[in-house]
Amino acid sequence: MLRIAVQAKGRLNEQSIELLNEAGVAVSMENRKFLMRASDFPAEIILLRDDDIPQTVAIGAADIGIVGYNEVAEKGLEVNMLQKLGFGGCRISLAIPKSQTYTGLEFFKGKRVATSYPEILRKFFADNDIDAEIHTITGSVEIAPTAGLADAIFDIVSSGGTLVSNGLIEVEKVLFSEAVLIGNPALSEEKMALARQLMSRFESVRNGIGKKYLLLNIPASALDEAVKLLPAMRSPTVIPLANSEWCSLQTVVDEKNLWNLIESLKAIGAEGILVLSLDKIVM
Ligand code: ATP
Ligand code: MG
């Protein structure tokens, strides 16, 4: 049985549980417990604070875990990076009061910088030869300059709204992060096989995001032209219709460009166009 560490509550919890559910590792958050057995997959979910996930996986109290890459980088523990998961995107940036003039990294020399990510910042300053004072706080870092606790901050940014509302501007983007799957470096062959199975399921779920299944009828005379318009995993499926002057085409398309594609297909005679939602793509 594979033990999977997931954030108990917070920004990554919902999407982590949803990804697991989509991948057939079903757990219900309604009667949540610290440790939950999944149905239909030999796994149990352990719910933790995100700060504790890298260590739990590093010592093998959990076999794999879903956590922000920022936490993995900060803790610097020995875990295997198994997969990027494509959600929870953010960056950790240096920000200063907007009343200050930014002169480049030199600005930070001799300054006090408040952060919850002291190790990432220490390394960044060391790599850039900046001697600054790092002031570690766990609470609301963004208020530190106003509160007179620091000259600048090093904190997580996603939209930047929090910075603006605290009179700060982002001046250096230091680390880009998203949710990642990490694994204990000494997993048994059996557990590694289960982890691999999950990774391939996660990939299938991700492949289906932003994709639609398109079905349409097209006059046989316009078939070549239609095939040229349609991307496909190999090539579109063509099915003859009872009326030999027509055929049916089926393929997977990107949602992004869907309407333009539909207009182009209509222009060459396509009819009966169906757009179906798509759950997973198993390669
Ligand atoms: P916990 O109680 O588990 O310690 P937390 O308060 O430390 O939770 P959250 O705010 O829930 O953490 O964020 C979890 C992760 O979500 C972050 O470590 C980061 O990887 C990611 N994230 C994405 N966008 C943001 C954002 N705007 N602010 C904070 N974290 C974000
Ligand atoms: Mg935390």
Short mmCIF file of C-alpha atoms and ligand atoms in Angstrom, two decimals:
data_model
loop_
_atom_site.label_atom_id
_atom_site.label_comp_id
_atom_site.label_asym_id
_atom_site.label_seq_id
_atom_site.Cartn_x
_atom_site.Cartn_y
_atom_site.Cartn_z
CA MET A 1 0.00 0.00 0.00
CA LEU A 2 1.25 3.41 -1.00
CA ARG A 3 0.99 6.23 1.51
CA ILE A 4 0.38 9.61 -0.12
CA ALA A 5 0.88 12.90 1.78
CA VAL A 6 -1.47 15.72 0.79
CA GLN A 7 -2.00 19.21 2.24
CA ALA A 8 -4.77 19.00 4.87
CA LYS A 9 -6.23 22.38 4.11
CA GLY A 10 -5.11 25.35 2.10
CA ARG A 11 -4.53 26.26 -1.49
CA LEU A 12 -3.33 22.88 -2.71
CA ASN A 13 -5.78 20.62 -0.86
CA GLU A 14 -8.74 20.73 -3.18
CA GLN A 15 -6.86 20.30 -6.44
CA SER A 16 -4.66 17.56 -4.97
CA ILE A 17 -7.69 15.56 -3.86
CA GLU A 18 -9.42 16.19 -7.18
CA LEU A 19 -6.39 15.00 -9.12
CA LEU A 20 -6.23 11.84 -7.01
CA ASN A 21 -9.95 11.23 -7.49
CA GLU A 22 -9.63 11.72 -11.25
CA ALA A 23 -6.76 9.24 -11.20
CA GLY A 24 -8.93 6.64 -9.49
CA VAL A 25 -7.64 7.16 -5.96
CA ALA A 26 -10.98 8.01 -4.41
CA VAL A 27 -11.15 9.66 -1.01
CA SER A 28 -13.98 11.71 0.35
CA MET A 29 -13.23 14.99 2.09
CA GLU A 30 -16.67 14.96 3.69
CA ASN A 31 -15.69 12.72 6.54
CA ARG A 32 -12.05 13.68 6.46
CA LYS A 33 -9.63 11.98 8.77
CA PHE A 34 -5.92 12.38 9.29
CA LEU A 35 -5.37 9.05 7.55
CA MET A 36 -7.83 7.74 4.93
CA ARG A 37 -7.89 4.54 2.94
CA ALA A 38 -8.58 5.10 -0.76
CA SER A 39 -11.16 2.97 -2.49
CA ASP A 40 -10.15 1.21 -5.73
CA PHE A 41 -6.40 1.75 -5.35
CA PRO A 42 -3.95 0.34 -2.79
CA ALA A 43 -3.21 3.69 -1.21
CA GLU A 44 -3.89 5.73 1.87
CA ILE A 45 -3.91 9.50 2.11
CA ILE A 46 -2.26 11.27 5.01
CA LEU A 47 -3.33 14.89 5.51
CA LEU A 48 -0.59 17.25 6.72
CA ARG A 49 0.48 20.87 6.81
CA ASP A 50 2.36 21.56 3.62
CA ASP A 51 5.53 22.48 5.56
CA ASP A 52 5.69 18.94 6.91
CA ILE A 53 5.25 17.10 3.62
CA PRO A 54 8.88 17.15 2.36
CA GLN A 55 10.19 15.76 5.64
CA THR A 56 7.45 13.14 5.94
CA VAL A 57 8.37 11.87 2.48
CA ALA A 58 12.12 12.18 3.07
CA ILE A 59 11.99 9.93 6.14
CA GLY A 60 9.53 7.52 4.52
CA ALA A 61 6.58 8.14 6.85
CA ALA A 62 4.81 8.81 3.56
CA ASP A 63 5.96 7.24 0.28
CA ILE A 64 5.00 10.07 -2.02
CA GLY A 65 3.51 13.52 -1.53
CA ILE A 66 1.92 16.42 -3.34
CA VAL A 67 3.39 19.78 -2.31
CA GLY A 68 4.48 23.14 -3.70
CA TYR A 69 7.97 23.06 -5.18
CA ASN A 70 8.75 26.12 -3.02
CA GLU A 71 8.42 24.00 0.13
CA VAL A 72 10.67 21.31 -1.33
CA ALA A 73 13.30 23.90 -2.25
CA GLU A 74 13.13 25.57 1.15
CA LYS A 75 13.50 22.36 3.13
CA GLY A 76 16.35 21.08 0.95
CA LEU A 77 15.74 17.48 2.03
CA GLU A 78 16.49 14.40 0.02
CA VAL A 79 13.38 13.52 -1.96
CA ASN A 80 12.90 12.54 -5.59
CA MET A 81 11.10 14.97 -7.84
CA LEU A 82 8.72 12.65 -9.66
CA GLN A 83 6.39 14.90 -11.62
CA LYS A 84 5.20 18.46 -12.08
CA LEU A 85 1.45 18.61 -11.60
CA GLY A 86 0.47 21.81 -13.39
CA PHE A 87 -1.46 23.59 -10.64
CA GLY A 88 -0.63 25.85 -7.68
CA GLY A 89 1.57 28.02 -9.87
CA CYS A 90 3.28 30.93 -8.11
CA ARG A 91 6.67 32.57 -7.71
CA ILE A 92 8.73 33.78 -4.80
CA SER A 93 9.84 37.31 -5.33
CA LEU A 94 11.65 40.18 -3.68
CA ALA A 95 9.44 43.22 -3.20
CA ILE A 96 10.16 46.68 -1.84
CA PRO A 97 7.99 49.64 -0.77
CA LYS A 98 6.89 51.47 -3.89
CA SER A 99 8.19 54.74 -2.44
CA GLN A 100 11.75 53.42 -2.84
CA THR A 101 13.83 53.60 -6.00
CA TYR A 102 15.06 50.21 -7.10
CA THR A 103 18.68 50.23 -8.16
CA GLY A 104 19.17 46.53 -8.89
CA LEU A 105 20.24 43.76 -6.53
CA GLU A 106 22.69 46.14 -4.84
CA PHE A 107 19.60 47.69 -3.27
CA PHE A 108 19.45 44.82 -0.79
CA LYS A 109 22.99 45.25 0.58
CA GLY A 110 22.72 45.91 4.30
CA LYS A 111 18.93 45.82 4.14
CA ARG A 112 16.65 43.70 6.29
CA VAL A 113 14.40 41.34 4.33
CA ALA A 114 11.42 39.56 5.91
CA THR A 115 10.49 36.10 4.62
CA SER A 116 9.09 32.67 5.38
CA TYR A 117 11.62 31.20 2.93
CA PRO A 118 14.98 32.01 4.55
CA GLU A 119 16.94 29.16 2.97
CA ILE A 120 15.94 29.95 -0.61
CA LEU A 121 16.73 33.60 0.02
CA ARG A 122 20.05 32.87 1.74
CA LYS A 123 21.14 30.89 -1.27
CA PHE A 124 19.97 33.57 -3.71
CA PHE A 125 21.82 36.32 -1.85
CA ALA A 126 24.94 34.17 -1.52
CA ASP A 127 24.90 33.36 -5.27
CA ASN A 128 24.65 37.07 -6.01
CA ASP A 129 27.13 38.25 -3.40
CA ILE A 130 24.59 40.30 -1.48
CA ASP A 131 25.12 40.74 2.22
CA ALA A 132 21.69 41.37 3.70
CA GLU A 133 19.92 40.54 6.93
CA ILE A 134 17.29 37.84 6.60
CA HIS A 135 14.46 38.15 9.08
CA THR A 136 12.34 34.99 9.26
CA ILE A 137 8.66 35.38 10.04
CA THR A 138 5.93 32.82 9.60
CA GLY A 139 2.87 35.06 9.54
CA SER A 140 1.91 37.85 7.16
CA VAL A 141 5.21 38.76 5.58
CA GLU A 142 3.67 41.46 3.37
CA ILE A 143 2.96 43.78 6.30
CA ALA A 144 6.55 43.70 7.59
CA PRO A 145 7.72 46.89 5.81
CA THR A 146 4.70 48.94 6.96
CA ALA A 147 5.12 47.56 10.47
CA GLY A 148 8.73 48.72 10.46
CA LEU A 149 10.00 45.14 10.75
CA ALA A 150 11.87 45.08 7.47
CA ASP A 151 12.99 47.12 4.46
CA ALA A 152 11.79 44.57 1.93
CA ILE A 153 10.13 41.19 1.69
CA PHE A 154 10.71 37.89 -0.07
CA ASP A 155 7.36 36.19 -0.46
CA ILE A 156 5.00 34.17 -2.62
CA VAL A 157 3.32 36.10 -5.41
CA SER A 158 0.65 34.86 -7.77
CA SER A 159 -1.50 37.72 -9.06
CA GLY A 160 0.45 40.43 -7.24
CA GLY A 161 -2.72 41.87 -5.67
CA THR A 162 -1.47 41.40 -2.11
CA LEU A 163 1.71 43.33 -2.90
CA VAL A 164 -0.18 46.24 -4.43
CA SER A 165 -2.58 46.51 -1.52
CA ASN A 166 0.39 46.69 0.85
CA GLY A 167 2.16 49.40 -1.15
CA LEU A 168 4.91 47.07 -2.40
CA ILE A 169 6.35 46.42 -5.83
CA GLU A 170 7.89 43.20 -7.07
CA VAL A 171 11.48 43.78 -8.16
CA GLU A 172 13.05 40.32 -8.54
CA LYS A 173 11.36 37.01 -9.39
CA VAL A 174 13.59 34.45 -7.76
CA LEU A 175 11.88 31.05 -7.86
CA PHE A 176 9.00 29.70 -9.93
CA SER A 177 6.90 27.02 -8.32
CA GLU A 178 3.96 24.71 -8.92
CA ALA A 179 2.60 21.63 -7.17
CA VAL A 180 4.90 18.66 -7.61
CA LEU A 181 4.81 14.97 -6.80
CA ILE A 182 7.77 13.97 -4.65
CA GLY A 183 8.85 10.50 -3.62
CA ASN A 184 10.96 8.87 -0.95
CA PRO A 185 14.31 7.99 -2.56
CA ALA A 186 14.26 4.40 -1.25
CA LEU A 187 10.83 3.15 -2.37
CA SER A 188 10.49 -0.62 -2.77
CA GLU A 189 10.02 -1.98 -6.29
CA GLU A 190 6.33 -2.64 -5.53
CA LYS A 191 5.72 0.88 -4.27
CA MET A 192 7.65 2.42 -7.15
CA ALA A 193 5.45 0.47 -9.55
CA LEU A 194 2.34 1.90 -7.88
CA ALA A 195 3.84 5.40 -7.97
CA ARG A 196 4.58 5.00 -11.69
CA GLN A 197 1.03 3.86 -12.30
CA LEU A 198 -0.25 6.98 -10.56
CA MET A 199 2.11 9.24 -12.50
CA SER A 200 0.86 7.89 -15.78
CA ARG A 201 -2.74 8.38 -14.64
CA PHE A 202 -1.96 11.95 -13.58
CA GLU A 203 -0.52 12.56 -17.01
CA SER A 204 -3.67 11.22 -18.65
CA VAL A 205 -5.79 13.54 -16.55
CA ARG A 206 -3.60 16.51 -17.44
CA ASN A 207 -3.62 15.63 -21.14
CA GLY A 208 -7.41 15.88 -21.15
CA ILE A 209 -7.40 19.42 -19.74
CA GLY A 210 -8.31 21.99 -22.39
CA LYS A 211 -9.21 19.31 -24.96
CA LYS A 212 -12.53 18.47 -26.63
CA TYR A 213 -13.73 15.57 -28.72
CA LEU A 214 -15.07 16.69 -32.07
CA LEU A 215 -17.48 14.68 -34.26
CA LEU A 216 -18.79 15.89 -37.59
CA ASN A 217 -20.16 14.86 -40.96
CA ILE A 218 -18.35 16.03 -44.06
CA PRO A 219 -18.99 15.51 -47.78
CA ALA A 220 -16.56 12.86 -49.06
CA SER A 221 -15.30 15.38 -51.63
CA ALA A 222 -14.12 17.73 -48.82
CA LEU A 223 -12.55 15.01 -46.70
CA ASP A 224 -8.91 15.73 -47.59
CA GLU A 225 -9.35 19.40 -46.84
CA ALA A 226 -11.05 18.66 -43.52
CA VAL A 227 -8.29 16.27 -42.46
CA LYS A 228 -5.75 19.04 -43.12
CA LEU A 229 -7.62 21.33 -40.74
CA LEU A 230 -7.76 18.80 -37.94
CA PRO A 231 -4.95 18.01 -35.60
CA ALA A 232 -5.16 14.53 -34.12
CA MET A 233 -3.20 12.20 -31.92
CA ARG A 234 -2.33 10.09 -34.96
CA SER A 235 -4.75 11.07 -37.65
CA PRO A 236 -8.52 11.67 -37.46
CA THR A 237 -10.86 8.68 -37.49
CA VAL A 238 -12.89 8.54 -40.73
CA ILE A 239 -16.08 6.48 -40.74
CA PRO A 240 -18.12 5.95 -43.92
CA LEU A 241 -21.81 6.82 -43.72
CA ALA A 242 -24.69 4.88 -45.30
CA ASN A 243 -24.85 7.66 -47.89
CA SER A 244 -21.52 7.16 -49.64
CA GLU A 245 -21.24 10.84 -50.51
CA TRP A 246 -20.68 11.64 -46.84
CA CYS A 247 -18.43 10.45 -44.07
CA SER A 248 -18.04 11.08 -40.36
CA LEU A 249 -14.85 12.47 -38.83
CA GLN A 250 -13.80 12.19 -35.20
CA THR A 251 -10.81 13.68 -33.43
CA VAL A 252 -9.44 15.42 -30.32
CA VAL A 253 -8.90 19.18 -30.57
CA ASP A 254 -7.70 22.03 -28.38
CA GLU A 255 -10.48 24.01 -26.80
CA LYS A 256 -8.51 27.24 -27.38
CA ASN A 257 -9.00 27.42 -31.10
CA LEU A 258 -12.27 25.53 -31.25
CA TRP A 259 -14.58 28.20 -32.67
CA ASN A 260 -12.25 29.17 -35.49
CA LEU A 261 -11.87 25.53 -36.37
CA ILE A 262 -15.64 25.01 -36.42
CA GLU A 263 -16.09 28.02 -38.72
CA SER A 264 -13.45 26.66 -41.12
CA LEU A 265 -15.06 23.21 -41.13
CA LYS A 266 -18.50 24.68 -41.79
CA ALA A 267 -17.05 26.67 -44.66
CA ILE A 268 -16.04 23.45 -46.43
CA GLY A 269 -19.42 21.81 -45.86
CA ALA A 270 -19.23 20.15 -42.42
CA GLU A 271 -22.58 19.43 -40.77
CA GLY A 272 -23.86 17.88 -37.57
CA ILE A 273 -20.86 19.09 -35.58
CA LEU A 274 -20.76 17.71 -32.04
CA VAL A 275 -18.31 18.93 -29.40
CA LEU A 276 -18.00 16.53 -26.48
CA SER A 277 -16.13 17.08 -23.28
CA LEU A 278 -13.20 14.84 -22.64
CA ASP A 279 -11.99 13.46 -19.38
CA LYS A 280 -8.69 11.70 -19.87
CA ILE A 281 -6.26 10.93 -22.64
CA VAL A 282 -4.22 7.78 -22.07
CA MET A 283 -1.18 7.74 -24.35
P1 ATP B 1 -0.37 24.94 5.66
O1 ATP B 1 -1.43 25.21 6.66
O2 ATP B 1 -0.55 23.61 4.99
O3 ATP B 1 1.01 25.15 6.18
P2 ATP B 1 0.11 27.34 4.11
O4 ATP B 1 -0.68 28.46 4.68
O5 ATP B 1 1.56 27.23 4.41
O6 ATP B 1 -0.65 25.99 4.48
P3 ATP B 1 -1.10 27.82 1.52
O7 ATP B 1 -1.34 29.28 1.57
O8 ATP B 1 -2.26 26.90 1.60
O9 ATP B 1 0.04 27.34 2.54
O10 ATP B 1 -0.32 27.55 0.15
C1 ATP B 1 0.13 26.28 -0.21
C2 ATP B 1 0.98 26.37 -1.44
O11 ATP B 1 0.21 26.90 -2.51
C3 ATP B 1 2.17 27.30 -1.37
O12 ATP B 1 3.27 26.72 -0.72
C4 ATP B 1 2.46 27.52 -2.85
O13 ATP B 1 3.19 26.44 -3.39
C5 ATP B 1 1.08 27.49 -3.48
N1 ATP B 1 0.53 28.83 -3.86
C6 ATP B 1 0.03 29.15 -5.07
N2 ATP B 1 -0.38 30.43 -5.11
C7 ATP B 1 -0.16 30.94 -3.91
C8 ATP B 1 -0.38 32.24 -3.33
N3 ATP B 1 -0.91 33.25 -4.01
N4 ATP B 1 -0.04 32.40 -2.03
C9 ATP B 1 0.47 31.40 -1.32
N5 ATP B 1 0.70 30.16 -1.85
C10 ATP B 1 0.41 29.92 -3.10
MG MG B 2 2.61 25.96 5.33
#
